[in-house]
Coordinates of C-alpha atoms in Angstrom, one line a residue:
M1 CA 12.5 -0.7 -1.5
K2 CA 11.0 0.7 -4.7
K3 CA 7.5 -0.3 -5.7
Y4 CA 5.7 0.2 -9.0
R5 CA 2.2 1.5 -9.9
I6 CA 0.2 1.7 -13.1
I7 CA -1.2 5.1 -13.9
Q8 CA -3.4 6.6 -16.6
K9 CA -4.4 10.0 -15.4
D10 CA -5.3 8.5 -12.1
I11 CA -3.5 5.7 -10.2
L12 CA -5.1 2.4 -11.3
C13 CA -3.0 0.0 -9.2
S14 CA -0.4 0.6 -6.6
D15 CA 2.1 -1.1 -4.3
M16 CA 3.2 -3.8 -6.8
E17 CA 6.5 -5.5 -7.5
E18 CA 8.0 -4.9 -11.0
K19 CA 6.9 -8.3 -12.4
D20 CA 3.3 -7.8 -11.2
A21 CA 3.2 -4.3 -12.6
L22 CA 4.4 -5.6 -16.0
E23 CA 1.8 -8.3 -16.1
T24 CA -1.0 -6.0 -15.0
L25 CA 0.1 -3.4 -17.6
Q26 CA -0.1 -6.0 -20.3
M27 CA -3.6 -6.9 -19.1
F28 CA -4.8 -3.3 -19.2
Q29 CA -3.2 -2.8 -22.7
S30 CA -4.9 -5.9 -24.1
T31 CA -8.3 -5.0 -22.7
N32 CA -8.1 -1.3 -23.8
P33 CA -5.6 -0.9 -26.6
D34 CA -6.7 2.6 -27.4
K35 CA -5.8 4.0 -24.0
K36 CA -2.3 4.9 -22.9
Y37 CA -0.9 3.3 -19.6
E38 CA 2.4 3.9 -17.9
I39 CA 4.3 2.2 -15.2
E40 CA 5.7 4.7 -12.6
E41 CA 8.4 3.8 -10.1
Y42 CA 8.0 5.3 -6.6
D43 CA 9.4 4.8 -3.1
P44 CA 6.5 4.4 -0.6
E45 CA 8.9 5.1 2.3
A46 CA 10.0 8.5 0.9
N47 CA 6.9 10.5 2.1
R48 CA 6.9 9.3 5.7
M49 CA 7.2 11.8 8.4
G50 CA 8.4 9.5 11.2
R51 CA 6.7 7.1 13.5
D52 CA 2.9 6.7 13.5
P53 CA 1.6 8.3 16.7
D54 CA -1.5 6.1 16.6
L55 CA 0.7 3.0 17.0
H56 CA 2.5 4.3 20.1

């Protein structure tokens, strides 16, 4: 499942659905119109290395 996050140069918000990301982006843009924000799509499952040994 793909998730979305809002970035400036750093990640500001993460692990959101697309609708939530769009709403949050609009909030950031209305609060700080002089700054540039982007929505980045990512897959949180892509960087996993297997099972978590702490859970087993």
